[in-house]
Amino acid sequence: MNVKRSVVALAIAGCALLSGCANVKAFERGHLSQPEMQFDADFSATKLSQQMYAAKEAASGGYTTGGGGCGCN
Amino acid sequence: VAATEKTEQADGNTSTPSPLSALMSAALALPILAIPTKATALENAAIGYRILEYREGDGRMKVREPLLWAKGSLGQFDFAASGMVDLVSGASPQFVSNERGTPIHTLSGASIRDRRNAAEVKVAHRFEGWSLGVSRNVSFENDYTSRALGVEVKADFAEKNTTLQASFGRNNDEISSFDDATLHERRRTREFLVGVTQVIDARSIVQSNLQFTRGKGYFNDPYRFTTTFFPDTPPITVLDTRPGERKQTAWLTRYRRTLSDIQGVLALDYRYYTDDWGIRSHTFGAAYTRTIAEGWKITPGLRYYSQTQADFYRTLLPQSLRGTRDVPSSSDQRLAAFGGLQPSITVTHTLANGATIDLMVSSYRQRASWKLGGDGSDPLATFSARSVMAGITWPFGN
């Protein structure tokens, strides 16, 4: 049931997002091209940080798939 | 507190493949040979080095993680590779007992040493309006081996204002134990992720990912156990025992906005997590990057984490568990209800040739009372850690 609820919620949020967004042309994307505007621009920092959290917290996920596991204690 | 004489030592030099071997192992699993070898200019290429120094309070674990990476584009192919070493030393909470009254953690002693070598290789091919990528991850410890494969599809719409993403991951883990030579267990995990990245306007962008993870196999911590003493009957000791299956759902949403008037970028993250072990979690992240001088940026950040406890988390065993072996029960503090706060500050310097150097300092603390809404688990030893992460990125090619 949680999966179904999550999919519905994501679909609703996605539709709301898409309907309210402007169509930004390529030449208007100067601000968007800044490094800090990229998601996981520096994957090495994300990788080390997420690994640290995974060793100390029960929750994980949402960033990528196929990342592998470890016996972190 | 070191109430055990047992010593675990693993120098990792005997059976753990080197980082280079791990990288080769990861690379050989991907169709890299399919990349055209004809002369094509290397674009958007960079190499980098990053190191994390992590130290827990109360003389617990110390971790050093150096990581070397490279990425670039060759024709229609994008590739990335990384290799890392995870050097762990110190003491880890091993068991919980009420021998002295209230339940407390007992550490494993100061002699645990472990080494993990891991590598990752990614290759993606760009087509008209969409891309297909595959990845391979391997991780080797003396008592834990993990091999993972990933497949990712991305498609652009509306003049690249919208990007849809779908990916699949498969992890195969093998677990053994220094304490039990007969232990050879497996865990199989499948991950599914769908996501959308949307340009909202010329200054803001948002991403929302939904991930489902299904795992089957051995989830126990083979080094952890719980002992409870009773006034009138013998004590009970139960090894860490968890369900043989776990279904997890994570919904991550990230928002970025430039505030050009003051040369800043605001980053806001939120993740909701739930699983069938009874854990629900909220993670909030906020960071603000500001240019303070030519080539210099500073980023203060704050992360807040909260989780409920697993259904089978307990620090005191009931009499009904006497003689049982397969009833889920764990005193692992990571399965308790708590909240965590992590302030951080990052300084980034960009050199004239485009290379960047960054340094992040952060402090992480967990408290039962910091759980969202209060009412955390009975507090055991409070947890705190400090970390320093430094990195350098060196671009080259066209």
Short mmCIF file of N, CA and C in Angstrom, two decimals, chain A residues 2-7 9-10 13-14 17-18 20-26 28-32 34-73, chain B residues 50 54 56 65 67 69 86 92 116 120 137 141 144 146 148-149 158-161 167-169 171 191 193 198-203 206-212 214 221 246 250-252 254 256 258 260 271 273 279 281 289 297 303 305 307 334 342 364 366 383 389:
data_model
loop_
_atom_site.label_atom_id
_atom_site.label_comp_id
_atom_site.label_asym_id
_atom_site.label_seq_id
_atom_site.Cartn_x
_atom_site.Cartn_y
_atom_site.Cartn_z
N ASN A 2 1.98 1.17 0.76
CA ASN A 2 2.87 2.32 0.79
C ASN A 2 3.41 2.65 -0.60
N VAL A 3 3.69 1.60 -1.36
CA VAL A 3 4.23 1.80 -2.70
C VAL A 3 3.20 2.52 -3.56
N LYS A 4 1.94 2.05 -3.50
CA LYS A 4 0.89 2.68 -4.30
C LYS A 4 0.70 4.14 -3.92
N ARG A 5 0.68 4.39 -2.60
CA ARG A 5 0.50 5.76 -2.13
C ARG A 5 1.65 6.64 -2.61
N SER A 6 2.86 6.09 -2.55
CA SER A 6 4.02 6.87 -2.96
C SER A 6 3.97 7.21 -4.44
N VAL A 7 3.58 6.23 -5.25
CA VAL A 7 3.51 6.48 -6.69
C VAL A 7 2.47 7.54 -7.00
N ALA A 9 1.36 9.88 -4.98
CA ALA A 9 1.83 11.18 -4.48
C ALA A 9 2.87 11.76 -5.43
N LEU A 10 3.77 10.92 -5.92
CA LEU A 10 4.81 11.41 -6.84
C LEU A 10 4.18 11.89 -8.14
N ALA A 13 2.53 15.25 -7.47
CA ALA A 13 3.55 16.29 -7.31
C ALA A 13 4.19 16.60 -8.66
N GLY A 14 4.44 15.55 -9.43
CA GLY A 14 5.06 15.75 -10.75
C GLY A 14 4.19 16.57 -11.68
N LEU A 17 4.14 20.14 -10.62
CA LEU A 17 5.41 20.78 -10.98
C LEU A 17 5.44 21.15 -12.46
N LEU A 18 5.13 20.17 -13.29
CA LEU A 18 5.27 20.37 -14.73
C LEU A 18 4.31 21.44 -15.23
N GLY A 20 3.28 24.03 -13.70
CA GLY A 20 3.58 25.38 -13.25
C GLY A 20 4.94 25.88 -13.69
N CYS A 21 5.60 25.18 -14.58
CA CYS A 21 6.97 25.52 -14.93
C CYS A 21 7.06 26.27 -16.26
N ALA A 22 8.03 27.18 -16.30
CA ALA A 22 8.28 27.92 -17.53
C ALA A 22 9.14 27.07 -18.46
N ASN A 23 9.11 27.43 -19.75
CA ASN A 23 9.96 26.74 -20.72
C ASN A 23 11.22 27.58 -20.90
N VAL A 24 12.28 27.20 -20.21
CA VAL A 24 13.52 27.98 -20.21
C VAL A 24 14.39 27.56 -21.38
N LYS A 25 14.76 28.52 -22.22
CA LYS A 25 15.59 28.23 -23.39
C LYS A 25 17.04 28.00 -22.97
N ALA A 26 17.79 27.37 -23.86
CA ALA A 26 19.18 27.03 -23.55
C ALA A 26 20.00 28.28 -23.22
N GLU A 28 19.13 30.86 -21.79
CA GLU A 28 18.69 31.50 -20.53
C GLU A 28 19.19 30.74 -19.30
N ARG A 29 20.08 29.78 -19.50
CA ARG A 29 20.42 28.87 -18.41
C ARG A 29 21.76 29.16 -17.75
N GLY A 30 22.17 30.40 -17.79
CA GLY A 30 23.43 30.76 -17.15
C GLY A 30 23.45 30.43 -15.67
N HIS A 31 22.39 30.79 -14.98
CA HIS A 31 22.33 30.49 -13.54
C HIS A 31 22.26 28.99 -13.29
N LEU A 32 21.50 28.30 -14.13
CA LEU A 32 21.29 26.86 -13.91
C LEU A 32 22.56 26.05 -14.15
N GLN A 34 25.54 26.73 -13.04
CA GLN A 34 26.52 26.82 -11.96
C GLN A 34 26.71 25.45 -11.31
N PRO A 35 27.93 25.17 -10.85
CA PRO A 35 28.18 23.85 -10.24
C PRO A 35 27.24 23.53 -9.09
N GLU A 36 26.93 24.53 -8.26
CA GLU A 36 26.09 24.28 -7.08
C GLU A 36 24.65 23.97 -7.47
N MET A 37 24.28 24.29 -8.72
CA MET A 37 22.91 24.01 -9.16
C MET A 37 22.74 22.57 -9.65
N GLN A 38 23.86 21.85 -9.79
CA GLN A 38 23.78 20.47 -10.28
C GLN A 38 23.53 19.52 -9.11
N PHE A 39 22.72 18.51 -9.36
CA PHE A 39 22.51 17.48 -8.35
C PHE A 39 23.66 16.48 -8.44
N ASP A 40 24.35 16.28 -7.35
CA ASP A 40 25.48 15.35 -7.31
C ASP A 40 26.56 15.72 -8.32
N ALA A 41 26.83 17.02 -8.46
CA ALA A 41 27.90 17.44 -9.38
C ALA A 41 29.22 16.79 -8.97
N ASP A 42 29.43 16.71 -7.67
CA ASP A 42 30.64 16.05 -7.18
C ASP A 42 30.22 14.72 -6.56
N PHE A 43 30.22 13.68 -7.39
CA PHE A 43 29.71 12.40 -6.91
C PHE A 43 30.59 11.81 -5.83
N SER A 44 31.87 12.20 -5.78
CA SER A 44 32.76 11.64 -4.76
C SER A 44 32.34 12.11 -3.37
N ALA A 45 31.93 13.38 -3.25
CA ALA A 45 31.49 13.89 -1.95
C ALA A 45 30.17 13.23 -1.55
N THR A 46 29.26 13.09 -2.51
CA THR A 46 27.99 12.43 -2.22
C THR A 46 28.21 10.99 -1.79
N LYS A 47 29.10 10.31 -2.49
CA LYS A 47 29.36 8.90 -2.19
C LYS A 47 29.90 8.72 -0.77
N LEU A 48 30.89 9.52 -0.38
CA LEU A 48 31.47 9.37 0.95
C LEU A 48 30.48 9.78 2.04
N SER A 49 29.71 10.84 1.79
CA SER A 49 28.74 11.30 2.79
C SER A 49 27.64 10.26 2.99
N GLN A 50 27.08 9.75 1.90
CA GLN A 50 25.99 8.78 2.01
C GLN A 50 26.47 7.49 2.68
N GLN A 51 27.71 7.14 2.44
CA GLN A 51 28.25 5.94 3.08
C GLN A 51 28.36 6.15 4.59
N MET A 52 28.75 7.35 4.98
CA MET A 52 28.86 7.67 6.40
C MET A 52 27.48 7.58 7.06
N TYR A 53 26.46 8.12 6.41
CA TYR A 53 25.12 8.07 6.98
C TYR A 53 24.60 6.63 7.03
N ALA A 54 24.88 5.86 5.98
CA ALA A 54 24.38 4.48 5.93
C ALA A 54 24.94 3.64 7.07
N ALA A 55 26.12 4.01 7.58
CA ALA A 55 26.73 3.25 8.67
C ALA A 55 26.15 3.63 10.03
N LYS A 56 25.39 4.74 10.11
CA LYS A 56 24.92 5.22 11.41
C LYS A 56 23.42 5.44 11.46
N GLU A 57 22.72 5.24 10.34
CA GLU A 57 21.28 5.48 10.31
C GLU A 57 20.59 4.30 9.62
N ALA A 58 19.32 4.12 9.90
CA ALA A 58 18.60 2.99 9.31
C ALA A 58 18.07 3.31 7.92
N ALA A 59 17.81 4.56 7.64
CA ALA A 59 17.23 4.93 6.35
C ALA A 59 18.31 5.13 5.30
N SER A 60 17.97 4.84 4.07
CA SER A 60 18.89 5.06 2.96
C SER A 60 18.07 5.11 1.69
N GLY A 61 18.73 5.49 0.59
CA GLY A 61 18.08 5.43 -0.71
C GLY A 61 17.60 6.77 -1.22
N GLY A 62 17.17 6.76 -2.48
CA GLY A 62 16.64 7.95 -3.13
C GLY A 62 17.62 8.61 -4.08
N TYR A 63 18.88 8.22 -4.01
CA TYR A 63 19.89 8.90 -4.83
C TYR A 63 20.25 8.13 -6.09
N THR A 64 20.52 6.84 -5.93
CA THR A 64 20.97 6.05 -7.07
C THR A 64 20.70 4.58 -6.80
N THR A 65 20.88 3.76 -7.81
CA THR A 65 20.73 2.32 -7.64
C THR A 65 22.04 1.62 -8.01
N GLY A 66 22.17 0.40 -7.56
CA GLY A 66 23.35 -0.38 -7.91
C GLY A 66 24.62 0.11 -7.24
N GLY A 67 24.47 0.75 -6.06
CA GLY A 67 25.64 1.31 -5.39
C GLY A 67 26.42 0.32 -4.55
N GLY A 68 25.84 -0.86 -4.31
CA GLY A 68 26.55 -1.87 -3.54
C GLY A 68 26.44 -1.62 -2.05
N GLY A 69 26.83 -2.62 -1.25
CA GLY A 69 26.73 -2.52 0.19
C GLY A 69 28.07 -2.69 0.86
N CYS A 70 28.05 -2.60 2.17
CA CYS A 70 29.28 -2.85 2.93
C CYS A 70 28.90 -3.38 4.30
N GLY A 71 29.86 -3.96 5.00
CA GLY A 71 29.62 -4.47 6.35
C GLY A 71 29.94 -3.43 7.38
N CYS A 72 29.52 -2.19 7.13
CA CYS A 72 29.92 -1.07 7.98
C CYS A 72 29.29 -1.17 9.36
N ASN A 73 30.13 -1.12 10.40
CA ASN A 73 29.64 -1.15 11.77
C ASN A 73 29.93 0.16 12.48
N ARG B 50 39.69 12.68 -3.22
CA ARG B 50 38.94 13.14 -2.05
C ARG B 50 39.27 12.23 -0.88
N TYR B 54 37.10 10.62 9.58
CA TYR B 54 35.88 10.55 10.40
C TYR B 54 36.26 9.99 11.76
N GLU B 56 34.65 9.18 15.72
CA GLU B 56 33.53 9.18 16.64
C GLU B 56 33.99 9.54 18.05
N GLU B 65 39.05 7.47 4.60
CA GLU B 65 38.60 7.00 3.28
C GLU B 65 39.18 7.86 2.17
N LEU B 67 39.73 8.48 -1.80
CA LEU B 67 39.00 8.07 -3.01
C LEU B 67 39.60 8.80 -4.23
N TRP B 69 39.15 9.38 -8.40
CA TRP B 69 38.12 9.23 -9.43
C TRP B 69 38.52 9.92 -10.73
N ASP B 86 38.80 2.02 2.51
CA ASP B 86 38.10 2.38 3.73
C ASP B 86 38.88 1.76 4.89
N SER B 92 33.80 -0.66 18.41
CA SER B 92 32.42 -0.56 17.95
C SER B 92 31.49 -1.17 19.00
N ARG B 116 38.51 -1.95 3.76
CA ARG B 116 37.60 -2.22 2.65
C ARG B 116 38.15 -1.58 1.39
N GLU B 120 34.16 1.51 -8.55
CA GLU B 120 32.93 1.73 -9.30
C GLU B 120 33.29 2.16 -10.72
N ASN B 137 29.65 -1.91 -9.36
CA ASN B 137 30.30 -1.61 -8.08
C ASN B 137 30.79 -2.90 -7.44
N GLU B 141 35.72 -6.73 1.72
CA GLU B 141 36.26 -6.75 3.08
C GLU B 141 36.57 -8.21 3.39
N TYR B 144 33.10 -9.42 4.32
CA TYR B 144 31.93 -8.91 3.59
C TYR B 144 32.33 -8.59 2.15
N SER B 146 30.62 -7.36 -1.63
CA SER B 146 29.42 -6.86 -2.30
C SER B 146 29.72 -6.62 -3.77
N ALA B 148 27.61 -5.22 -7.27
CA ALA B 148 26.36 -4.59 -7.68
C ALA B 148 26.42 -4.19 -9.15
N LEU B 149 25.27 -4.29 -9.79
CA LEU B 149 25.11 -3.85 -11.18
C LEU B 149 23.98 -2.83 -11.24
N ALA B 158 10.74 18.55 -23.55
CA ALA B 158 10.46 20.00 -23.49
C ALA B 158 11.75 20.81 -23.52
N GLU B 159 12.54 20.59 -24.57
CA GLU B 159 13.80 21.31 -24.75
C GLU B 159 14.70 21.18 -23.52
N LYS B 160 14.76 19.99 -22.98
CA LYS B 160 15.59 19.65 -21.82
C LYS B 160 15.16 20.39 -20.56
N ASN B 161 13.92 20.83 -20.50
CA ASN B 161 13.41 21.39 -19.26
C ASN B 161 12.95 20.29 -18.31
N SER B 167 15.87 3.67 -13.17
CA SER B 167 17.08 2.86 -13.01
C SER B 167 16.77 1.62 -12.18
N PHE B 168 17.61 0.65 -12.38
CA PHE B 168 17.49 -0.63 -11.69
C PHE B 168 18.86 -1.04 -11.15
N GLY B 169 18.89 -1.55 -9.95
CA GLY B 169 20.14 -2.02 -9.37
C GLY B 169 19.98 -3.39 -8.76
N ASN B 171 22.12 -5.95 -6.15
CA ASN B 171 23.26 -6.12 -5.26
C ASN B 171 23.31 -7.57 -4.76
N GLU B 191 16.84 -2.97 -6.52
CA GLU B 191 16.46 -1.57 -6.33
C GLU B 191 15.82 -1.04 -7.62
N LEU B 193 14.28 2.69 -9.20
CA LEU B 193 14.19 4.13 -8.96
C LEU B 193 13.56 4.81 -10.18
N GLN B 198 13.14 18.78 -13.06
CA GLN B 198 12.37 19.81 -13.77
C GLN B 198 12.98 21.19 -13.56
N VAL B 199 13.24 21.89 -14.68
CA VAL B 199 13.62 23.29 -14.61
C VAL B 199 12.35 24.08 -14.31
N ILE B 200 12.35 24.81 -13.20
CA ILE B 200 11.16 25.57 -12.82
C ILE B 200 11.16 26.93 -13.51
N ASP B 201 12.30 27.61 -13.42
CA ASP B 201 12.47 28.86 -14.15
C ASP B 201 13.97 29.03 -14.38
N ALA B 202 14.38 30.20 -14.81
CA ALA B 202 15.80 30.39 -15.17
C ALA B 202 16.72 30.34 -13.96
N ARG B 203 16.14 30.32 -12.77
CA ARG B 203 16.99 30.32 -11.57
C ARG B 203 16.76 29.14 -10.65
N VAL B 206 14.28 21.50 -9.70
CA VAL B 206 13.89 20.57 -8.66
C VAL B 206 14.02 19.14 -9.19
N GLN B 207 14.31 18.24 -8.29
CA GLN B 207 14.40 16.82 -8.65
C GLN B 207 13.65 16.01 -7.61
N SER B 208 12.91 15.02 -8.07
CA SER B 208 12.20 14.14 -7.14
C SER B 208 12.38 12.69 -7.57
N ASN B 209 12.92 11.88 -6.68
CA ASN B 209 13.19 10.46 -6.97
C ASN B 209 12.44 9.57 -6.00
N LEU B 210 11.89 8.52 -6.51
CA LEU B 210 11.22 7.52 -5.69
C LEU B 210 11.93 6.19 -5.88
N GLN B 211 12.38 5.61 -4.77
CA GLN B 211 13.16 4.38 -4.87
C GLN B 211 12.54 3.28 -4.02
N PHE B 212 12.42 2.11 -4.61
CA PHE B 212 11.96 0.92 -3.90
C PHE B 212 13.11 -0.08 -3.84
N ARG B 214 14.14 -3.98 -2.39
CA ARG B 214 13.66 -5.26 -1.86
C ARG B 214 14.86 -6.15 -1.60
N ASP B 221 23.62 -8.69 12.25
CA ASP B 221 24.99 -8.26 12.51
C ASP B 221 25.65 -9.39 13.29
N ARG B 246 13.51 -7.42 3.69
CA ARG B 246 13.31 -6.00 4.00
C ARG B 246 12.81 -5.28 2.75
N ALA B 250 12.04 4.98 -0.40
CA ALA B 250 12.63 6.29 -0.12
C ALA B 250 12.17 7.27 -1.18
N TRP B 251 11.73 8.44 -0.72
CA TRP B 251 11.29 9.49 -1.65
C TRP B 251 12.13 10.73 -1.36
N LEU B 252 12.99 11.05 -2.29
CA LEU B 252 13.93 12.17 -2.14
C LEU B 252 13.54 13.30 -3.07
N ARG B 254 14.83 17.28 -4.12
CA ARG B 254 15.90 18.27 -3.95
C ARG B 254 15.60 19.52 -4.79
N ARG B 256 17.10 23.46 -5.94
CA ARG B 256 18.23 24.39 -6.02
C ARG B 256 17.74 25.70 -6.61
N THR B 258 19.24 29.80 -7.53
CA THR B 258 20.30 30.83 -7.48
C THR B 258 19.68 32.14 -7.00
N SER B 260 20.96 35.48 -7.40
CA SER B 260 22.07 36.11 -8.09
C SER B 260 22.44 37.47 -7.50
N ARG B 271 13.93 14.03 2.40
CA ARG B 271 13.69 12.62 2.07
C ARG B 271 12.75 11.98 3.09
N TYR B 273 11.31 8.30 4.27
CA TYR B 273 11.71 6.90 4.16
C TYR B 273 10.79 6.04 5.02
N ILE B 279 10.37 1.15 10.53
CA ILE B 279 11.14 2.40 10.60
C ILE B 279 10.58 3.41 9.61
N SER B 281 11.36 7.57 8.54
CA SER B 281 12.41 8.56 8.73
C SER B 281 12.14 9.81 7.90
N THR B 289 25.32 28.40 -0.59
CA THR B 289 26.65 28.69 -1.11
C THR B 289 26.72 30.16 -1.52
N LYS B 297 34.37 30.43 -2.42
CA LYS B 297 32.97 30.26 -2.02
C LYS B 297 32.92 29.59 -0.65
N ARG B 303 21.99 19.59 8.42
CA ARG B 303 21.21 18.39 8.08
C ARG B 303 20.54 17.90 9.36
N TYR B 305 18.11 14.70 10.83
CA TYR B 305 17.65 13.34 10.52
C TYR B 305 16.83 12.84 11.69
N GLN B 307 14.34 9.25 12.94
CA GLN B 307 13.77 7.95 12.59
C GLN B 307 13.04 7.37 13.78
N ARG B 334 21.42 1.78 15.70
CA ARG B 334 20.98 2.30 14.41
C ARG B 334 19.52 1.96 14.11
N GLN B 342 23.51 17.68 12.03
CA GLN B 342 24.85 17.79 11.48
C GLN B 342 25.05 19.17 10.84
N TYR B 364 28.54 15.69 13.83
CA TYR B 364 27.26 14.96 13.79
C TYR B 364 26.95 14.44 15.18
N GLN B 366 23.76 12.51 17.63
CA GLN B 366 22.46 11.84 17.71
C GLN B 366 21.99 11.85 19.16
N PHE B 383 25.58 9.47 20.74
CA PHE B 383 26.57 9.31 19.68
C PHE B 383 26.97 10.67 19.13
N MET B 389 36.44 16.53 5.36
CA MET B 389 36.52 15.98 4.01
C MET B 389 37.18 17.02 3.11
#
